[in-house]
Short mmCIF file of C-alpha atoms in Angstrom, two decimals:
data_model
loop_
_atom_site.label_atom_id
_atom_site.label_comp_id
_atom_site.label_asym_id
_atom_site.label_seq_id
_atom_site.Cartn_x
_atom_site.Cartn_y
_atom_site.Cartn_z
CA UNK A 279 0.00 0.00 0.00
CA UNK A 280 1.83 3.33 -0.75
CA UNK A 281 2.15 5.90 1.91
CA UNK A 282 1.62 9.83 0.65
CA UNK A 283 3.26 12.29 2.51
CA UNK A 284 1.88 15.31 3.76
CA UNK A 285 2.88 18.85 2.17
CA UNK A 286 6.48 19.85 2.48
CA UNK A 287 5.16 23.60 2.32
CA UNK A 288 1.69 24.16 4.23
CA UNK A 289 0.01 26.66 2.68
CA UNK A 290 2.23 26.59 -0.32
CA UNK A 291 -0.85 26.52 -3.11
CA UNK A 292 -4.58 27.14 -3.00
CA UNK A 293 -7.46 25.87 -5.20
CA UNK A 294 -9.40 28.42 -7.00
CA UNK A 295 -12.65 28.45 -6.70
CA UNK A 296 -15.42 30.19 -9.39
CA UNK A 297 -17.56 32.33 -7.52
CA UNK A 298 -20.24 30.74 -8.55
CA UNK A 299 -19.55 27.34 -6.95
CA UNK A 300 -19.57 29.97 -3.69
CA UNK A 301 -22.40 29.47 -1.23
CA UNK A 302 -25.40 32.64 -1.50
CA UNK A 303 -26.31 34.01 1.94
CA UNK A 304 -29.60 31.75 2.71
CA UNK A 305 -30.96 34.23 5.14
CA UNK A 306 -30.65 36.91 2.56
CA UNK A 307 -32.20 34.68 -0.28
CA UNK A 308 -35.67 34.23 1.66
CA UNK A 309 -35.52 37.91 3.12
CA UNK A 310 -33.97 40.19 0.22
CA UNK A 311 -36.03 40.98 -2.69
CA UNK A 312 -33.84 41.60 -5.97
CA UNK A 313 -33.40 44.81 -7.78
CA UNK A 314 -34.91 44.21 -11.67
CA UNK A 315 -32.81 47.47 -13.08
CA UNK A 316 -29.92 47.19 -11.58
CA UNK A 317 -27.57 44.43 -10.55
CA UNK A 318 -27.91 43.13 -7.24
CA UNK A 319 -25.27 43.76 -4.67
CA UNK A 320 -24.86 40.11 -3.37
CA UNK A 321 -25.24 36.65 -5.24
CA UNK A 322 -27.93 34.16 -4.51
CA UNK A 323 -28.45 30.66 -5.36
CA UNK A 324 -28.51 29.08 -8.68
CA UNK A 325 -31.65 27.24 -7.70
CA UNK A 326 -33.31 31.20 -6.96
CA UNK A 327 -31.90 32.91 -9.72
CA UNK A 328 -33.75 30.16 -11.84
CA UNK A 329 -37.10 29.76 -10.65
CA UNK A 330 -37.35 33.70 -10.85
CA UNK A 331 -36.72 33.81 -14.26
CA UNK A 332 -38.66 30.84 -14.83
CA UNK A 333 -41.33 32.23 -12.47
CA UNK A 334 -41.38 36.06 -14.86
CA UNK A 335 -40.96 34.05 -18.12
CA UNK A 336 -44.81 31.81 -17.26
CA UNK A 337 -46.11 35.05 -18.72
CA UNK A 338 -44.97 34.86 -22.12
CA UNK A 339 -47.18 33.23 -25.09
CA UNK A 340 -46.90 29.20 -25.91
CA UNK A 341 -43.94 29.37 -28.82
CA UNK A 342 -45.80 26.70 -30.55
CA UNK A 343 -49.53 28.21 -29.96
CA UNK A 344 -47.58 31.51 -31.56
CA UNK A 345 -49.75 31.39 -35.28
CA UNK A 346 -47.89 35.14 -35.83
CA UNK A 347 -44.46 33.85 -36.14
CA UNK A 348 -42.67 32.19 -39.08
CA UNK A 349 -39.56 30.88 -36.88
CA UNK A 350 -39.19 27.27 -35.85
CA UNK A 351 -40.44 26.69 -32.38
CA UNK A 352 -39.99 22.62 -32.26
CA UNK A 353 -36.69 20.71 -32.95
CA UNK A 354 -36.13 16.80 -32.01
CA UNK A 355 -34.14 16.79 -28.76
CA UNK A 356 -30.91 15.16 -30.73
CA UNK A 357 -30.49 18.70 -32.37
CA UNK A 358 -31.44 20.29 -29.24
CA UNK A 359 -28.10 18.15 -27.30
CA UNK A 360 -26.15 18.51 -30.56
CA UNK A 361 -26.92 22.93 -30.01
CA UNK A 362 -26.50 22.50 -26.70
CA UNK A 363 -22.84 21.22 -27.11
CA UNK A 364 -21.94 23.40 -29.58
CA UNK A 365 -23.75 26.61 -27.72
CA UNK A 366 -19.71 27.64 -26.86
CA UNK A 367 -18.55 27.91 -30.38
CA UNK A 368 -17.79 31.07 -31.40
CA UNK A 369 -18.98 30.94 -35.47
CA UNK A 370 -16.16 33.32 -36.27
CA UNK A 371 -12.87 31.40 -35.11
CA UNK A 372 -13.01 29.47 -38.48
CA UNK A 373 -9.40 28.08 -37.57
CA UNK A 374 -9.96 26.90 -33.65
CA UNK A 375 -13.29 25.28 -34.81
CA UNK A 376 -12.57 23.75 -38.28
CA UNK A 377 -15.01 20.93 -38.36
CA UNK A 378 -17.91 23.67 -37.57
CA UNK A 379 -16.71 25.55 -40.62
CA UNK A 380 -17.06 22.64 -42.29
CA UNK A 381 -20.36 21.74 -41.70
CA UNK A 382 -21.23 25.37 -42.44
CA UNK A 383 -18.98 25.00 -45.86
CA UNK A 384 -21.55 21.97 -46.79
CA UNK A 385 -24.50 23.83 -45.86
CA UNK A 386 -23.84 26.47 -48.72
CA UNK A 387 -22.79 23.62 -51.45
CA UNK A 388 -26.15 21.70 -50.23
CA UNK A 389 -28.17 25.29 -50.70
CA UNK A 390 -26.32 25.64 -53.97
CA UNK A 391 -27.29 22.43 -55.43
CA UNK A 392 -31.33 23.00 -54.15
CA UNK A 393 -31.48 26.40 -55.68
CA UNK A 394 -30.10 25.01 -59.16
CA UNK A 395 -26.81 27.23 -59.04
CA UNK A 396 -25.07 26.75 -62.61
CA UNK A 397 -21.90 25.01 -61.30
CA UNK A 398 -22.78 24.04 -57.27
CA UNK A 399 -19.10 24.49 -56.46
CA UNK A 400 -18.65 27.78 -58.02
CA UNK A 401 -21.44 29.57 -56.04
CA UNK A 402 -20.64 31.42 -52.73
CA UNK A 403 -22.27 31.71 -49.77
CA UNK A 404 -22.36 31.62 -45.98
CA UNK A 405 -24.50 31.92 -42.93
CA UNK A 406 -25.57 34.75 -41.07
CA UNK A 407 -27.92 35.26 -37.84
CA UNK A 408 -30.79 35.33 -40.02
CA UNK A 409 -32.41 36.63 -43.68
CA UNK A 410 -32.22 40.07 -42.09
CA UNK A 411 -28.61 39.89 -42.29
CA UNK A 412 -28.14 38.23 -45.10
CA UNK A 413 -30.38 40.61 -47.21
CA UNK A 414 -28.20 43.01 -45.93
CA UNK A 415 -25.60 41.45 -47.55
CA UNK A 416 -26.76 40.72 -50.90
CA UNK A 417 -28.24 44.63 -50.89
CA UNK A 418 -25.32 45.54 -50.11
CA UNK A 419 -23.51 43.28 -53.21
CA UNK A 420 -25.93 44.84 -55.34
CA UNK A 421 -25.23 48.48 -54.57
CA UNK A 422 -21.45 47.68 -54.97
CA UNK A 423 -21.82 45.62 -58.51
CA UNK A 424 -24.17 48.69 -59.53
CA UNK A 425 -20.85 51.27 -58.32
CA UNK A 426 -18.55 49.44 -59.98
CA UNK A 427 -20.56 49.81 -63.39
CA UNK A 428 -21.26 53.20 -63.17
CA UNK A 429 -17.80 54.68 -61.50
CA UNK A 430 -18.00 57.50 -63.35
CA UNK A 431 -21.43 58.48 -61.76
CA UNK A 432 -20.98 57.45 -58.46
CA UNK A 433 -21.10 58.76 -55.83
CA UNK A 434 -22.90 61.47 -57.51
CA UNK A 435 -25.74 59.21 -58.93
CA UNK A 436 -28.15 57.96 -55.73
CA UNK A 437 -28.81 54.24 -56.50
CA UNK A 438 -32.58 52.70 -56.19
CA UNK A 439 -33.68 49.50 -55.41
CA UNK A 440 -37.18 48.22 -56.64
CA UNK A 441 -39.16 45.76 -55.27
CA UNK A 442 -43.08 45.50 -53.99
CA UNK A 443 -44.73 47.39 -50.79
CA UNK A 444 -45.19 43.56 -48.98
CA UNK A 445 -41.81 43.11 -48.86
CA UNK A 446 -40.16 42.77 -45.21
CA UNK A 447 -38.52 45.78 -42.66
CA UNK A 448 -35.14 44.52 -43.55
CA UNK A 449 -35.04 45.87 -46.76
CA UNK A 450 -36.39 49.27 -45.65
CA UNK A 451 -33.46 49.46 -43.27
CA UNK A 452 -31.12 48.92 -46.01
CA UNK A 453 -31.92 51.22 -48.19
CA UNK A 454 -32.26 53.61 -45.15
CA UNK A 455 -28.92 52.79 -43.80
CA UNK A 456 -27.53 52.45 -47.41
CA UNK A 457 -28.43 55.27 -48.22
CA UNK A 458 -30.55 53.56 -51.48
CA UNK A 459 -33.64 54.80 -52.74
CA UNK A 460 -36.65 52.59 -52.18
CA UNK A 461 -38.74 51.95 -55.52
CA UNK A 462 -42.03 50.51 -54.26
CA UNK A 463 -45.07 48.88 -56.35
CA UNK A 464 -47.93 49.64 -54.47
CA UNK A 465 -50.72 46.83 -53.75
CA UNK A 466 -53.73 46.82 -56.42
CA UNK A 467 -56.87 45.84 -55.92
CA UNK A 468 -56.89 41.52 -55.34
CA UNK A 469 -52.75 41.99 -56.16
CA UNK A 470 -50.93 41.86 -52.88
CA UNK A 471 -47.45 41.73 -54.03
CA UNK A 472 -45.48 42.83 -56.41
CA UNK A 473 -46.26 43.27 -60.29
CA UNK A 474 -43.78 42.80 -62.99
CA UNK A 475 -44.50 44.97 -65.52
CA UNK A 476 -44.87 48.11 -62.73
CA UNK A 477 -41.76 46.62 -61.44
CA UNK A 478 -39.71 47.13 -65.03
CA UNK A 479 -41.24 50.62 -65.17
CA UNK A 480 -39.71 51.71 -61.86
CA UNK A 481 -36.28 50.71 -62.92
CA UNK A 482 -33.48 53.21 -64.71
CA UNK A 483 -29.72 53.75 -65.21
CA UNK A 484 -29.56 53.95 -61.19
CA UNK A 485 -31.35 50.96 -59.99
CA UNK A 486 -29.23 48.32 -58.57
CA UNK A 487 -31.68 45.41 -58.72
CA UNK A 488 -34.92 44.44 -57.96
CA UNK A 489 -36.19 41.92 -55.45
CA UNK A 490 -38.97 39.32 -55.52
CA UNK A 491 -40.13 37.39 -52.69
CA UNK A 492 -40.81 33.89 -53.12
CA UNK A 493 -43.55 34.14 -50.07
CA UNK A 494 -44.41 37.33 -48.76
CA UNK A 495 -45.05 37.59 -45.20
CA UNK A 496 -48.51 39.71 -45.83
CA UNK A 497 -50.13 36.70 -47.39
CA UNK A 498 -48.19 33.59 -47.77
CA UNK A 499 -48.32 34.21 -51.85
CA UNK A 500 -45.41 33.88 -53.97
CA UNK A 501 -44.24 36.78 -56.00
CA UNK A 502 -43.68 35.75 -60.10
CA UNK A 503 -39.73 35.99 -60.20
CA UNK A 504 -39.72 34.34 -63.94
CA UNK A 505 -42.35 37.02 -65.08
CA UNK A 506 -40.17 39.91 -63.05
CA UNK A 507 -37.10 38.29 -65.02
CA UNK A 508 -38.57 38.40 -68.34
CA UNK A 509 -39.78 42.00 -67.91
CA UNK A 510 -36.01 42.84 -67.08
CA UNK A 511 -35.15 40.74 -70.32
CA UNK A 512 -37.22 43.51 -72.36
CA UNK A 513 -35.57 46.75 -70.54
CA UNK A 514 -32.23 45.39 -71.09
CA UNK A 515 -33.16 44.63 -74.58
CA UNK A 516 -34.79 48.03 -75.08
CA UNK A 517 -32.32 50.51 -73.32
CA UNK A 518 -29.23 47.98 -72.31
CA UNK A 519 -29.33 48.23 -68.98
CA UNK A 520 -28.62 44.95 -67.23
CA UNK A 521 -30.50 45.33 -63.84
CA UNK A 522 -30.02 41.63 -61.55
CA UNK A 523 -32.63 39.95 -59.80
CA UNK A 524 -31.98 39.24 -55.62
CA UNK A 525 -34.96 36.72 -54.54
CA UNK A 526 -35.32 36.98 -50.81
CA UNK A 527 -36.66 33.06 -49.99
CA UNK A 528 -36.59 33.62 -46.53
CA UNK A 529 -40.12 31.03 -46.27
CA UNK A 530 -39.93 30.37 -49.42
CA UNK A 531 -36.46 29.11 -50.75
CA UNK A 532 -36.85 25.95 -48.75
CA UNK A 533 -41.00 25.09 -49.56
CA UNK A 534 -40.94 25.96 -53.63
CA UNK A 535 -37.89 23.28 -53.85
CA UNK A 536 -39.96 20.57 -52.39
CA UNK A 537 -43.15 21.14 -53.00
CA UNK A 538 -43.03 23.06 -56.42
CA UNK A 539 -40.36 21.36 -58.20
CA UNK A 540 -41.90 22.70 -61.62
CA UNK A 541 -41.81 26.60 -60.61
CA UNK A 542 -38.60 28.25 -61.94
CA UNK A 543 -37.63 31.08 -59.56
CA UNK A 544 -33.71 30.08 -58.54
CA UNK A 545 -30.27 30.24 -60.39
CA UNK A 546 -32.25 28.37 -63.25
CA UNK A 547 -33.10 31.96 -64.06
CA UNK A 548 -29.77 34.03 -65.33
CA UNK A 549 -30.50 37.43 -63.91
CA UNK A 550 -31.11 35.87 -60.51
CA UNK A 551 -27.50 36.91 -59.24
CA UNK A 552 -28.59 36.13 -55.14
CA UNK A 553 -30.91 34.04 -53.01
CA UNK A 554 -31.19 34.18 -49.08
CA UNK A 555 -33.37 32.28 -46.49
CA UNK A 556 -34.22 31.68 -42.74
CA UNK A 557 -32.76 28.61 -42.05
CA UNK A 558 -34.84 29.12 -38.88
CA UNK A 559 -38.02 29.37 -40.31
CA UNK A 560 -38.62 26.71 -43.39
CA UNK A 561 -35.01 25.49 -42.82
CA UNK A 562 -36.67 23.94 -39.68
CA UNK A 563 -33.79 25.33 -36.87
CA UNK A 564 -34.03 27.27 -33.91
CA UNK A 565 -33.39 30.81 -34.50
CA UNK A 566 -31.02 32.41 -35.56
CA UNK A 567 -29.53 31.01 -38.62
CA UNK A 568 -29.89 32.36 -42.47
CA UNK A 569 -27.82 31.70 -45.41
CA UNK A 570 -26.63 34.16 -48.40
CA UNK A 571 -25.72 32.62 -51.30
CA UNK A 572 -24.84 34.40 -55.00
CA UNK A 573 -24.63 32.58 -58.07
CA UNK A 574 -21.18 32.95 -58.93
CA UNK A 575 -17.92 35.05 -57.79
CA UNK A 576 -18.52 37.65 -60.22
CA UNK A 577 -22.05 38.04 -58.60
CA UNK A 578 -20.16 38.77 -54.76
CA UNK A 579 -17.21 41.84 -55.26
CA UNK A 580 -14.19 40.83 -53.98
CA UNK A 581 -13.49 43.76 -52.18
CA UNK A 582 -16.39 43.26 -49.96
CA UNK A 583 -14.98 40.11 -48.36
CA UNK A 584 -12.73 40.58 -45.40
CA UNK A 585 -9.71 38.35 -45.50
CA UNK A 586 -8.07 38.94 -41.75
CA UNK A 587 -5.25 37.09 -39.82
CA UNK A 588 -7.33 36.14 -36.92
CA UNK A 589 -5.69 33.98 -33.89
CA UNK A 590 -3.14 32.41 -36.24
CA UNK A 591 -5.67 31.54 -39.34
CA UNK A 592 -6.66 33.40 -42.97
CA UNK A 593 -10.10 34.05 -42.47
CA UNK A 594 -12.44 35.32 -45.03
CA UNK A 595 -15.90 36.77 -44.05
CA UNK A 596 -18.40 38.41 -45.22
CA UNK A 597 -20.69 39.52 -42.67
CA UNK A 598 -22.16 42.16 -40.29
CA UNK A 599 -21.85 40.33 -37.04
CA UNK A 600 -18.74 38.64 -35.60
CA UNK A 601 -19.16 36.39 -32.86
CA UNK A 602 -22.23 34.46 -32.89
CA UNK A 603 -22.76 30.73 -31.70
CA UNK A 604 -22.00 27.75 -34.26
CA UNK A 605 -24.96 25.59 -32.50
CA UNK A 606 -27.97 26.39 -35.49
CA UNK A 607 -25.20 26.16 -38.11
CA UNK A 608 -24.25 22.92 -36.50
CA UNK A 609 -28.35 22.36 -36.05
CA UNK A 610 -29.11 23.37 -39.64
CA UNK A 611 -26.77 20.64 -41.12
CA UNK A 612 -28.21 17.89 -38.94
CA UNK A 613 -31.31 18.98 -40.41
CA UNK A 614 -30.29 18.69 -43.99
CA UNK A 615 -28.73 15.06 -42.89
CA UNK A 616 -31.14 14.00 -41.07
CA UNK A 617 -34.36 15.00 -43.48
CA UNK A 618 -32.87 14.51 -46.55
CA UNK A 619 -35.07 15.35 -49.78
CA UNK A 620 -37.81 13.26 -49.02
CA UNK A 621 -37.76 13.69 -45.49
CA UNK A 622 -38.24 17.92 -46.49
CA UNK A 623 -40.90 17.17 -48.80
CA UNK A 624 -42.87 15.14 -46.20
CA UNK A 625 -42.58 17.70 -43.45
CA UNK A 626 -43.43 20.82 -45.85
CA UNK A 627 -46.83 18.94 -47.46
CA UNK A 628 -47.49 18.29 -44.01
CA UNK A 629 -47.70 21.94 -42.80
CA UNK A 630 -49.25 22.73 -46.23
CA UNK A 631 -52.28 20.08 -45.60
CA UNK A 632 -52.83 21.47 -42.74
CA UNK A 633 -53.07 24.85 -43.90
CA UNK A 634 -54.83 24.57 -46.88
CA UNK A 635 -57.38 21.78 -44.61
CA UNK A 636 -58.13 25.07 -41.79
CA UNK A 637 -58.62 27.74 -44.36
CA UNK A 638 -61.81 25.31 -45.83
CA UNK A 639 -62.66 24.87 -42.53
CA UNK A 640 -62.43 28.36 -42.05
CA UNK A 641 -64.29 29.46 -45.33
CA UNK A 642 -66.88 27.30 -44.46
CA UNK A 643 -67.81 28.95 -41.52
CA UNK A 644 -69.38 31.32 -43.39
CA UNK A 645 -68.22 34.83 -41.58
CA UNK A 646 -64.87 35.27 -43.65
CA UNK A 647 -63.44 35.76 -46.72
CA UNK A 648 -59.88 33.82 -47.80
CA UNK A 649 -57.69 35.90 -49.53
CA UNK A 650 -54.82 33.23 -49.75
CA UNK A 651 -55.52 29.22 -48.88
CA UNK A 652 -51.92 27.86 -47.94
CA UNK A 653 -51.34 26.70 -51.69
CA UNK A 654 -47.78 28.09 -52.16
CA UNK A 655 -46.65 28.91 -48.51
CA UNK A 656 -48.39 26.85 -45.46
CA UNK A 657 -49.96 30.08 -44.51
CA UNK A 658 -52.92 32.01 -45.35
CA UNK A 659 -54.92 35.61 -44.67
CA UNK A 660 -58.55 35.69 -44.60
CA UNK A 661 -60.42 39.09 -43.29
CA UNK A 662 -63.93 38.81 -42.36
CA UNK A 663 -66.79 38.67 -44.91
CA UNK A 664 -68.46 42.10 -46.54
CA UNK A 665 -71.89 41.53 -44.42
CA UNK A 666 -70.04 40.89 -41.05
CA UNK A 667 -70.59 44.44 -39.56
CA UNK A 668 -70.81 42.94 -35.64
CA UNK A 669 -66.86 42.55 -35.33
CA UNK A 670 -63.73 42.83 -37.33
CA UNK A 671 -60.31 40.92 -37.13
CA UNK A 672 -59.03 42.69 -34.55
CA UNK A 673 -61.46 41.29 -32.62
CA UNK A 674 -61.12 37.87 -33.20
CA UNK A 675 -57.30 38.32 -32.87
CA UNK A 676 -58.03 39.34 -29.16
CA UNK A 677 -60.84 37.18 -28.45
CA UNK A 678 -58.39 34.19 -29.66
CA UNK A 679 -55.48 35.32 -27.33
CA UNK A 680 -58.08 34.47 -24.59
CA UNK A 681 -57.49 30.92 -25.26
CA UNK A 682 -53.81 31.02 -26.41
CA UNK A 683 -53.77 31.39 -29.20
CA UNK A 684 -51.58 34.15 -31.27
CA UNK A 685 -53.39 34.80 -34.45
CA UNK A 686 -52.13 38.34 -36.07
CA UNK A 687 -54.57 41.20 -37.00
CA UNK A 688 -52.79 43.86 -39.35
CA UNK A 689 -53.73 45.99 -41.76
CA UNK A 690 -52.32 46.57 -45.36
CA UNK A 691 -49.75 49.12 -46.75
CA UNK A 692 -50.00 51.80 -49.43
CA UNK A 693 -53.01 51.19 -51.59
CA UNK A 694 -55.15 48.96 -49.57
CA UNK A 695 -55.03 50.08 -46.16
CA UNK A 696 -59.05 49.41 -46.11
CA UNK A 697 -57.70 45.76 -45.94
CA UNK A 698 -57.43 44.25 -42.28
CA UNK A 699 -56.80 40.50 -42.45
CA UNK A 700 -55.99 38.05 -39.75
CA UNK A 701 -53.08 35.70 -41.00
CA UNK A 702 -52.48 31.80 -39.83
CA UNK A 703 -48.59 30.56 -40.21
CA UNK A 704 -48.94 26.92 -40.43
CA UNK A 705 -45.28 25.68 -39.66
CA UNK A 706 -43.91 21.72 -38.37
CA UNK A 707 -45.15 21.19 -35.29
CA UNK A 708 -48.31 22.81 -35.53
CA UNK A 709 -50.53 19.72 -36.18
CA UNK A 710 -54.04 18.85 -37.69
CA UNK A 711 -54.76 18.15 -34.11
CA UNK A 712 -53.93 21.55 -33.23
CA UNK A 713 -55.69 23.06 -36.18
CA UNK A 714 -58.59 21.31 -35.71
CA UNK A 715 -58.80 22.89 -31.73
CA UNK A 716 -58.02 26.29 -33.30
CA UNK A 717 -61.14 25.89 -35.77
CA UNK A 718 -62.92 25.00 -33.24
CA UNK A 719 -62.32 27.42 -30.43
CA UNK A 720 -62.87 30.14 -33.39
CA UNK A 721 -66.57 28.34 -34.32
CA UNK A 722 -67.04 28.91 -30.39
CA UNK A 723 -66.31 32.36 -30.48
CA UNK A 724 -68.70 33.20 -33.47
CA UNK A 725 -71.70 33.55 -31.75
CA UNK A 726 -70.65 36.22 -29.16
CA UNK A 727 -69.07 38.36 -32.14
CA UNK A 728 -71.99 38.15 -33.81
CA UNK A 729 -73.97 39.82 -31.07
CA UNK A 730 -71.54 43.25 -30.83
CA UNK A 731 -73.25 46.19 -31.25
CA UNK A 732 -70.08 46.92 -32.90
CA UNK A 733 -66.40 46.66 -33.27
CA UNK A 734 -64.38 47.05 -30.35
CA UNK A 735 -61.68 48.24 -31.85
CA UNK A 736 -60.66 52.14 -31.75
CA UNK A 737 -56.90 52.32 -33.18
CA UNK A 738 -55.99 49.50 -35.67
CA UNK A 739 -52.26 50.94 -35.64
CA UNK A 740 -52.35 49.97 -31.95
CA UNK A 741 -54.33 46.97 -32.09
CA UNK A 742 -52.37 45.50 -34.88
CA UNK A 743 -50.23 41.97 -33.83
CA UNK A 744 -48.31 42.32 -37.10
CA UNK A 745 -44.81 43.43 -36.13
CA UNK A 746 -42.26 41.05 -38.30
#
């Protein structure tokens, strides 16, 4: 049996300990009540700190009750472990974390491939914390291309970009922070997105592209990019100019390549020189994760890409964050793994059944009007029908919160702001089981509505739940 001796040294080394493995002050736990805007002077048990949060955080809406949102809200718990193991990768250090640049690496050459690029291997891309982002990106590859063509303009030209009223904030913010001219086609009449032909007439010598949206968020419909491609086909034949198409797929880009194998709206189409998604959203991850990808080199400038000596490693980037975790990257390719084609197409008809199943049920009911039935995205707007004077959407939208569920009431930009809808996002997760308990907790509701005197609603700006 060997025989340890004690320490030559007392006291010649101590262990250190993280404050947090420190014992809180019990007493002060049970008697001391928190500050909420400031930090607290003394620490307090894990166990505390938790069931606070957790206590505060009751309040919030059921993610997958949440009919307003087009971001994933259920994963299988493999990709939740594989996240959680990942959560301490920082995306950025490319060169301490090479097998999660990897797996990002595959991601784009997987996207590539779906979206029909010319030559897969020739088309860049990469992730980003979302389509926000990554429309960023392309807007901003669009403005550059368009400076580089016109160098003896610029900067005394002001670019424009054109695309329809429906499309999302992001691009607003670009062209505000870009300091690009938005070009919108207003809404007409039963037309809720964007228009070709008006599209072609908006463009000139300064516009740096124009974008379509293969499902806009208003209604679920897809916008015509082959139409808004041929229409560009005529300008440039008329008057030369070459003006590229940037199709922001953020629901889209990963339901048309499933579902609508036949519809041409990718890199099929020559002036389509970008694509982005939400790989959060249709992608089926957690948030945040979207990808950028442009057809070609030429399509991306060179001098946009940062190529820095970071902790020992060549690093190129092209982005507007920096650190950001590699866990959805990480969760997006064991999606694309795990799924596979057929494993996409099964979960997208799914939430498309289901949608297109409610809004019959819906219609049916008798009291609303569809204006979209979950054909092309797994979502659809209805607003109620012209002799229902009793209530409006707004209502409905509030009555339904009652019971948990988040159904949107908005109303509609430039052109149709008569128009207030209520819209239904049909995503995985959200079952025919659950639809079916939706339908039917509406159907419940009718008969109160129907008795109002009147609308309860004052301010639709206020009342609207249509924020993203």
């Amino acid at each position: 049996m060997p025989l340890n001796e004690g320490p030559r040294r007392p006291g010649e080394r101590r262990l250190s300990v993280n404050p947090f493995y420190g014992p809180a002050n019990p007493l002060g736990d049970m008697a001391e009540a928190p500050p909420t805007h400031r930090l607290p002077d003394q620490p307090m048990a894990p166990v505390t700190a938790h069931q606070l949060v957790r206590d505060e955080l009751m309040l919030d809406g059921n993610a997958r009750l949440n009919l307003a949102t087009f971001v994933t809200t259920w994963m299988e718990p493999e990709a939740g472990v594989l996240m959680a193991e990942c959560r301490d990768k920082n995306m950025i250090d490319k060169d301490e974390y090479p097998r999660t640049a990897e797996l990002e690496r595959r991601c784009v050459a997987m996207l590539a491939d779906l979206w029909n690029a010319p030559d897969p291997a020739a088309a860049v891309g990469c992730s980003t914390t979302g389509s926000s982002e990554a429309c960023m990106l392309a807007g901003m590859a669009l403005k550059r291309r368009w400076a580089r063509r016109n160098a003896d303009r610029y900067p005394g030209a002001r670019p424009n970009l054109v695309m329809g009223v429906n499309v999302q904030v992001c691009w607003e913010k670009f062209c505000n922070f870009w300091e690009v001219e938005a070009r919108l086609v207003p809404m007409e009449g039963e037309r809720f997105h964007l228009d070709p032909q008006a599209a072609a007439e908006l463009c000139d010598e300064n516009t740096i592209g124009v974008v379509g949206i293969l499902g806009s968020t208003f209604d679920g419909s897809y916008e015509p990019v082959a139409e808004l491609c041929a229409a560009l086909d005529a300008v440039q034949e008329r008057t030369g100019l070459d003006i590229p198409v940037h199709v922001d797929g953020a629901s889209g880009a990963m339901v048309a390549p499933f579902l609508d194998e036949d519809l041409v709206w990718d890199f099929r189409l020559p002036r389509v020189a970008s694509i982005n998604t939400s790989g959060h959203k249709y992608g089926l991850v957690y948030p945040g994760v979207g990808w950028a990808l442009w057809r070609d080199a030429e399509a991306l400038p060179e001098e946009l890409v940062f190529r820095v000596n970071y902790l020992g490693g060549d690093m190129p980037t092209f982005a507007l964050n920096f650190s950001r975790p590699g866990a959805q990257v990480v969760a997006q390719y064991y999606t694309f793994l795990r799924l596979g084609r057929d494993g996409y197409r099964a979960v997208q008809q799914a939430a498309r059944d289901v949608a297109t199943g409610m809004a019959a049920r819906i219609e049916a009911l008798g009291d609303f009007r569809l204006l979209t039935r979950g054909e092309q995205l797994p979502v659809f707007a209805f607003t109620t029908a012209p002799d229902v004077t009793a209530y409006d959407v707004f209502d409905v939208s509030r009555r339904l919160r009652e019971s948990g569920w988040l159904v949107p009431a908005y109303t509609f930009p430039a052109n149709r702001e008569d128009l207030s809808v209520l819209r239904v996002v049909c995503r995985n997760g959200f079952s025919a089981d659950l639809a079916e308990l939706l339908t039917q907790d509406l159907e419940r509701l009718l008969p109160e509505l129907r008795r109002q005197q009147r609308p309860f609603t004052r301010d639709k700006g206020a009342a609207t739940g249509f924020h993203h």
